[in-house]
Amino acid sequence: MRLKEEMPCRIMSREEKEEDEEVKMAQQQWCTVVNGAFSLQKKVVVVGYALTSKKTKSFLQPKLEGLARNKGILFVAIDQNRPLSDQGPFDIVLHKLLGKDWRQILEDYRQTHPEVTVLDPPDAIQHLRNRQYMLQAVADMNFSDSYGKVDVPKQLVIKRDASSIPDLVDRAGLRLPLVAKPLVADGSAKSHELSLAYEQYSLQKLEPPLVLQEFVNHGGVLFKVYIVGDAIKVVRRFSLPDVSKWELSTNAGIYHFPRVSCAAASADDADLDPNVAELPPRPLLERLAKELRCRLGLHLFNLDIIREHGTRDQFYVIDINYFPGYGKMPEYEHIFTDFLLSLVHGNYMKRSR
C-alpha cells in the first residue's frame, strides 16, 4: 500500500461515487433509537473498518450489523486503494491491518482528522506484536492487591543462534519445562504455535527468533479476559495440561502444539475441579484492565491469564492480543455497539466544552 501523496490520481467509478454519497447522507441523517421506554433522535454513527477478510467474516456477523443498524451505527468498508482522507466522513475508524505504510497512513489521518476516533493508535498496537515487550507493562506494574497477585512468567528472548540456547537458559536461571513462542505475534496461525521443551539440550532444535517462558502448572485451564473499553468479559478455555515431576524426569525432546486456545476448546461447561474453574476475582480484573488500558493506550484487547495450580490468588498473564476474536465472546454484539456509541458521545461532550 502506498501513502496518499504517492497515489496517482484516478477517476472514481460510479459505484464508488454512490457509496461515498450514501455515507455522507447517512451521517447527516437522524434516526430513532429506542432505549428502554424512550425514543431518542440521534445522528447515524459511521464506522469505517479496515480488516482482513478473515477478521471481517468473524467480527461483522449479521447479528452485529443488525443490532448496530437498530442503534444507529453504520459499518462501511474502507477502500485500501483510495486515499483514506477522501473517504467517509467517519466518526470512528476500526482497523487491524499489518504493514508500515498502513501505519503511516493512519498516523497521518489521525493528525489531520482529530475529530475521528481511530481504534486503536497504530504505534500502541505495534507494541503488542513483539513478545519481547508485550508483557512488560504487566511486569512493570508489580500488581498486587487484597484479591491476589498478578505477575508474568520468567522469560528469555532468543533472536538468533539456536545452538546457544541451552547455555543462555542456564545463565538466565530458567527452570524446565519451557514454553517456546514465536517472537512476532502478528495474528497468523504460525504466531500462535507453541512448543514445550522438557530438557535443555533439545532447545537447540528450536527456530529463533522466539521467546522462552517458564511453564507454570495451572490445572489445564486458562482465562480469556476480553476487554472492550470499560467492559470486561471472562471465559474459560482448555490449555496445556500440568507437567508432573515424574513427566519432567522421563520425557525428553520438544513437543509442538498448534493454537492451544480456541472456541472449540471452551471449558465453561466442563466438569472441572472448583479450585481450577473459579474465575479470577472481578475487582482484580477490573483494576488490572483499567491500569493496562492506560499503560498500553488501547481499548480493544484480551489477556490470557492462568492461576498457578495449588494457589487461590497467584495469577500470571501469559499473552496479550490486540482486537481478538470478539465473535467468540458471549454477548459481544451488545457490548461492542454500546462501546462505539459511548466513544462518539464522549467525543461530542469534549467538543461541546
XYZ file of C-alpha atoms in Angstrom:
353
model
C 0.000 0.000 0.000
C 1.324 3.464 -0.857
C 0.959 6.667 1.061
C -1.571 9.208 -0.086
C 0.974 11.534 -1.665
C 2.353 8.620 -3.681
C -1.017 7.576 -5.040
C -1.796 8.618 -8.608
C -4.988 10.474 -9.320
C -7.751 8.353 -10.761
C -11.368 8.712 -11.673
C -13.802 7.212 -9.208
C -16.168 4.599 -10.532
C -19.898 5.140 -10.397
C -20.189 2.553 -7.601
C -17.555 4.366 -5.523
C -19.290 7.700 -6.004
C -22.619 6.207 -4.978
C -21.060 4.631 -1.873
C -19.445 7.935 -0.879
C -22.742 9.753 -1.288
C -24.507 7.069 0.768
C -22.043 7.502 3.634
C -22.290 11.292 3.571
C -26.066 11.175 3.514
C -26.160 8.640 6.333
C -24.028 10.813 8.573
C -26.377 13.748 8.098
C -29.447 11.682 8.847
C -31.210 11.386 12.173
C -32.593 8.047 13.249
C -34.911 6.918 16.014
C -33.100 4.818 18.595
C -35.216 3.011 21.175
C -33.646 2.944 24.628
C -35.924 1.333 27.205
C -39.194 3.240 27.169
C -37.670 6.293 25.491
C -37.218 7.138 21.812
C -34.200 9.320 21.108
C -33.220 11.117 17.920
C -29.535 10.579 17.118
C -27.295 11.078 14.128
C -26.089 7.933 12.401
C -22.637 6.895 13.605
C -20.415 5.885 10.678
C -17.684 3.351 11.452
C -15.130 2.819 8.702
C -13.411 -0.546 9.004
C -10.158 -1.838 7.529
C -9.910 -5.518 8.422
C -8.647 -8.682 6.791
C -11.302 -10.794 5.080
C -10.984 -13.390 7.856
C -11.474 -10.788 10.588
C -14.363 -9.189 8.719
C -16.142 -12.532 8.485
C -15.659 -13.433 12.147
C -16.402 -9.976 13.551
C -19.011 -8.395 11.276
C -21.604 -11.097 11.725
C -25.223 -10.430 10.638
C -26.428 -10.188 14.245
C -23.885 -7.455 14.997
C -24.699 -5.458 11.864
C -28.436 -5.762 12.502
C -28.133 -4.604 16.106
C -25.823 -1.787 15.022
C -28.362 -0.507 12.488
C -31.066 -0.540 15.170
C -28.782 1.579 17.368
C -27.920 3.986 14.567
C -24.467 2.613 13.654
C -23.387 2.065 10.042
C -20.316 -0.051 9.219
C -18.582 0.988 5.975
C -15.644 -0.854 4.381
C -12.554 1.297 3.798
C -11.139 1.033 0.274
C -7.411 0.445 0.721
C -6.764 1.512 -2.872
C -8.022 5.047 -2.269
C -6.673 7.814 -0.015
C -8.264 7.491 3.408
C -8.949 11.226 3.677
C -11.095 11.047 0.544
C -13.444 8.544 2.159
C -16.095 8.919 4.847
C -16.676 11.146 6.683
C -16.216 8.707 9.555
C -16.892 9.026 13.254
C -14.702 6.008 14.061
C -12.052 4.074 12.131
C -11.766 0.440 13.199
C -8.724 -1.401 11.896
C -6.469 -4.422 12.138
C -4.084 -4.499 9.205
C -0.336 -5.019 9.056
C 2.300 -3.020 7.255
C 4.452 0.061 7.795
C 2.707 2.008 5.033
C -0.718 1.415 6.577
C 0.505 2.564 9.984
C 1.825 5.766 8.439
C -1.448 6.390 6.619
C -3.360 6.055 9.883
C -0.953 8.291 11.780
C -1.296 10.978 9.101
C -5.078 10.593 9.185
C -5.155 10.971 12.989
C -3.228 14.241 12.683
C -5.485 15.713 10.006
C -8.774 14.330 11.447
C -8.561 14.758 15.236
C -12.357 14.567 15.445
C -12.273 10.901 14.331
C -11.544 8.129 16.846
C -9.020 5.630 15.480
C -9.277 2.241 17.187
C -6.546 1.920 18.186
C -3.361 4.032 17.757
C -1.053 2.120 15.374
C 2.075 2.600 17.492
C 0.312 1.222 20.585
C -0.843 -1.835 18.641
C 2.657 -2.420 17.299
C 3.905 -2.724 20.867
C 1.829 -5.914 21.315
C 3.194 -7.538 18.170
C 6.531 -8.229 19.805
C 6.508 -10.728 22.668
C 9.733 -9.244 23.998
C 7.752 -6.141 25.055
C 4.184 -7.457 25.185
C 4.138 -8.393 28.864
C 6.435 -5.623 30.063
C 3.531 -3.391 31.118
C 2.274 -6.150 33.428
C 5.760 -6.813 34.827
C 6.306 -3.099 35.497
C 3.077 -2.844 37.480
C 4.139 -5.294 40.205
C 0.398 -5.797 40.545
C -0.916 -6.973 43.901
C -4.000 -6.219 45.972
C -6.278 -7.876 48.503
C -7.757 -10.134 45.798
C -4.492 -11.572 44.528
C -1.187 -11.031 42.780
C -0.690 -10.805 39.015
C 2.718 -11.481 37.509
C 4.280 -12.708 34.273
C 6.295 -15.913 33.793
C 10.060 -15.541 33.763
C 11.103 -15.366 30.126
C 14.080 -15.104 27.809
C 14.271 -13.681 24.275
C 16.341 -15.565 21.678
C 16.834 -13.634 18.446
C 19.394 -15.853 16.683
C 21.783 -18.792 17.011
C 19.769 -21.751 18.303
C 22.950 -23.550 19.348
C 23.481 -21.034 22.144
C 20.019 -21.508 23.696
C 20.937 -24.185 26.301
C 23.761 -22.034 27.659
C 21.636 -18.870 27.700
C 18.823 -20.685 29.528
C 21.295 -21.960 32.099
C 22.765 -18.493 32.685
C 19.297 -16.926 32.945
C 18.300 -19.490 35.578
C 15.121 -20.584 33.777
C 13.540 -23.788 35.043
C 12.231 -26.546 32.783
C 9.819 -27.203 31.217
C 9.852 -24.170 28.943
C 7.214 -22.881 26.540
C 8.599 -21.556 23.247
C 6.597 -18.943 21.322
C 7.431 -17.031 18.120
C 8.784 -13.559 18.903
C 6.411 -11.854 16.470
C 2.707 -12.026 17.289
C 1.149 -10.933 14.002
C -2.145 -12.828 14.269
C -1.091 -15.547 11.816
C -1.583 -19.233 12.631
C 2.173 -19.676 12.935
C 2.471 -16.908 15.520
C 0.109 -18.874 17.804
C 2.068 -22.137 17.620
C 3.665 -23.315 20.857
C 6.388 -25.784 21.733
C 7.018 -27.369 25.123
C 10.604 -28.341 25.913
C 11.275 -30.916 28.647
C 15.061 -30.974 28.572
C 17.676 -28.336 27.979
C 19.753 -29.587 25.065
C 16.778 -30.210 22.800
C 16.276 -26.424 22.825
C 18.873 -26.271 20.032
C 16.198 -27.656 17.705
C 14.028 -24.537 18.059
C 13.933 -21.815 15.415
C 14.690 -18.252 16.582
C 13.531 -15.537 16.881
C 11.451 -16.727 19.810
C 10.553 -16.216 23.438
C 11.055 -18.884 26.104
C 8.706 -18.777 29.106
C 8.834 -20.880 32.237
C 5.835 -23.208 32.213
C 3.523 -22.710 35.193
C 1.186 -25.559 36.141
C -2.363 -24.157 36.004
C -4.766 -27.081 36.010
C -5.028 -27.159 32.206
C -7.360 -24.133 32.126
C -6.725 -20.522 31.162
C -8.990 -17.493 31.420
C -9.533 -15.307 28.382
C -10.304 -11.811 29.593
C -11.876 -9.810 26.760
C -11.666 -6.042 27.147
C -13.801 -3.594 25.143
C -13.293 -0.133 26.594
C -14.542 -0.328 30.185
C -16.378 -3.631 29.601
C -14.852 -6.975 30.649
C -15.955 -10.499 29.756
C -14.211 -13.652 31.006
C -14.420 -17.177 29.542
C -12.612 -20.425 30.364
C -10.528 -22.258 27.776
C -8.692 -25.555 27.959
C -4.935 -25.188 27.893
C -1.804 -27.339 28.136
C -2.063 -29.944 30.935
C 0.081 -29.762 34.043
C 3.541 -31.337 33.949
C 4.423 -33.542 36.920
C 7.951 -34.031 38.279
C 7.821 -37.627 37.008
C 6.902 -36.489 33.497
C 9.660 -33.894 33.565
C 12.224 -36.557 34.532
C 11.069 -39.154 31.989
C 10.102 -37.066 28.949
C 12.666 -35.681 26.540
C 12.714 -33.535 23.456
C 10.264 -30.903 22.279
C 6.521 -31.232 21.734
C 4.839 -28.936 19.237
C 1.277 -27.668 19.576
C -0.937 -25.690 17.240
C -3.017 -22.864 18.675
C -3.953 -24.092 22.152
C -6.928 -21.874 22.972
C -9.887 -21.727 20.609
C -13.686 -21.642 20.671
C -13.891 -25.432 20.280
C -11.823 -25.807 23.462
C -14.308 -23.981 25.677
C -14.149 -25.142 29.281
C -17.109 -23.115 30.546
C -19.430 -26.130 30.737
C -16.830 -28.762 31.610
C -16.852 -30.695 34.882
C -13.795 -29.086 36.448
C -12.255 -29.005 39.886
C -13.824 -25.904 41.507
C -10.374 -24.705 42.552
C -9.334 -24.736 38.891
C -12.587 -23.438 37.403
C -13.116 -20.485 39.749
C -12.816 -17.257 37.764
C -10.332 -14.615 38.882
C -11.988 -12.092 41.230
C -13.907 -9.440 39.329
C -12.444 -6.474 41.269
C -8.922 -7.709 40.493
C -9.686 -7.969 36.771
C -11.353 -4.557 36.663
C -8.399 -2.853 38.307
C -5.908 -4.755 36.130
C -7.799 -3.926 32.912
C -8.099 -0.243 33.833
C -4.392 0.020 34.549
C -3.434 -1.777 31.332
C -5.773 0.344 29.193
C -3.859 3.355 30.440
C -0.377 1.847 30.133
C -0.960 0.263 26.711
C -3.080 3.089 25.292
C -5.560 0.554 23.896
C -9.323 -0.028 24.059
C -9.574 -3.424 22.342
C -7.507 -6.352 23.599
C -7.640 -9.527 25.616
C -5.486 -11.137 28.275
C -4.679 -14.818 28.617
C -4.451 -15.388 32.373
C -3.662 -18.536 34.326
C -3.879 -19.338 38.056
C -0.897 -21.216 39.447
C -2.151 -24.670 40.364
C -2.422 -25.204 44.103
C -2.904 -21.494 44.817
C -6.027 -19.380 45.036
C -4.703 -15.929 44.269
C -1.465 -16.209 42.255
C -2.145 -15.311 38.623
C 0.055 -14.929 35.549
C -0.592 -13.064 32.305
C 0.930 -15.200 29.554
C -0.268 -13.370 26.434
C -1.954 -10.141 25.308
C -3.722 -9.909 21.940
C -4.982 -6.826 20.121
C -8.531 -6.924 18.667
C -9.012 -10.640 19.453
C -11.781 -12.890 18.142
C -14.677 -10.996 19.683
C -17.101 -13.180 17.744
C -16.314 -15.895 20.334
C -17.127 -13.571 23.240
C -20.631 -14.004 24.689
C -22.921 -11.016 24.017
C -20.206 -9.223 22.061
C -22.761 -7.553 19.790
C -24.353 -5.542 22.621
C -21.044 -4.840 24.361
C -19.330 -3.601 21.208
C -22.151 -1.411 19.911
C -22.603 0.203 23.329
C -18.865 0.868 23.387
C -18.929 2.560 19.956
C -21.805 4.800 20.987
C -20.048 5.744 24.229
C -16.960 6.804 22.261
C -18.974 9.080 19.978
C -20.867 10.540 22.928
C -17.589 11.170 24.757
C -16.103 12.955 21.740
C -19.238 15.076 21.372
C -19.072 16.119 25.033
C -15.396 17.083 24.681
C -16.085 19.258 21.624
C -19.040 20.902 23.373
C -16.959 22.162 26.294
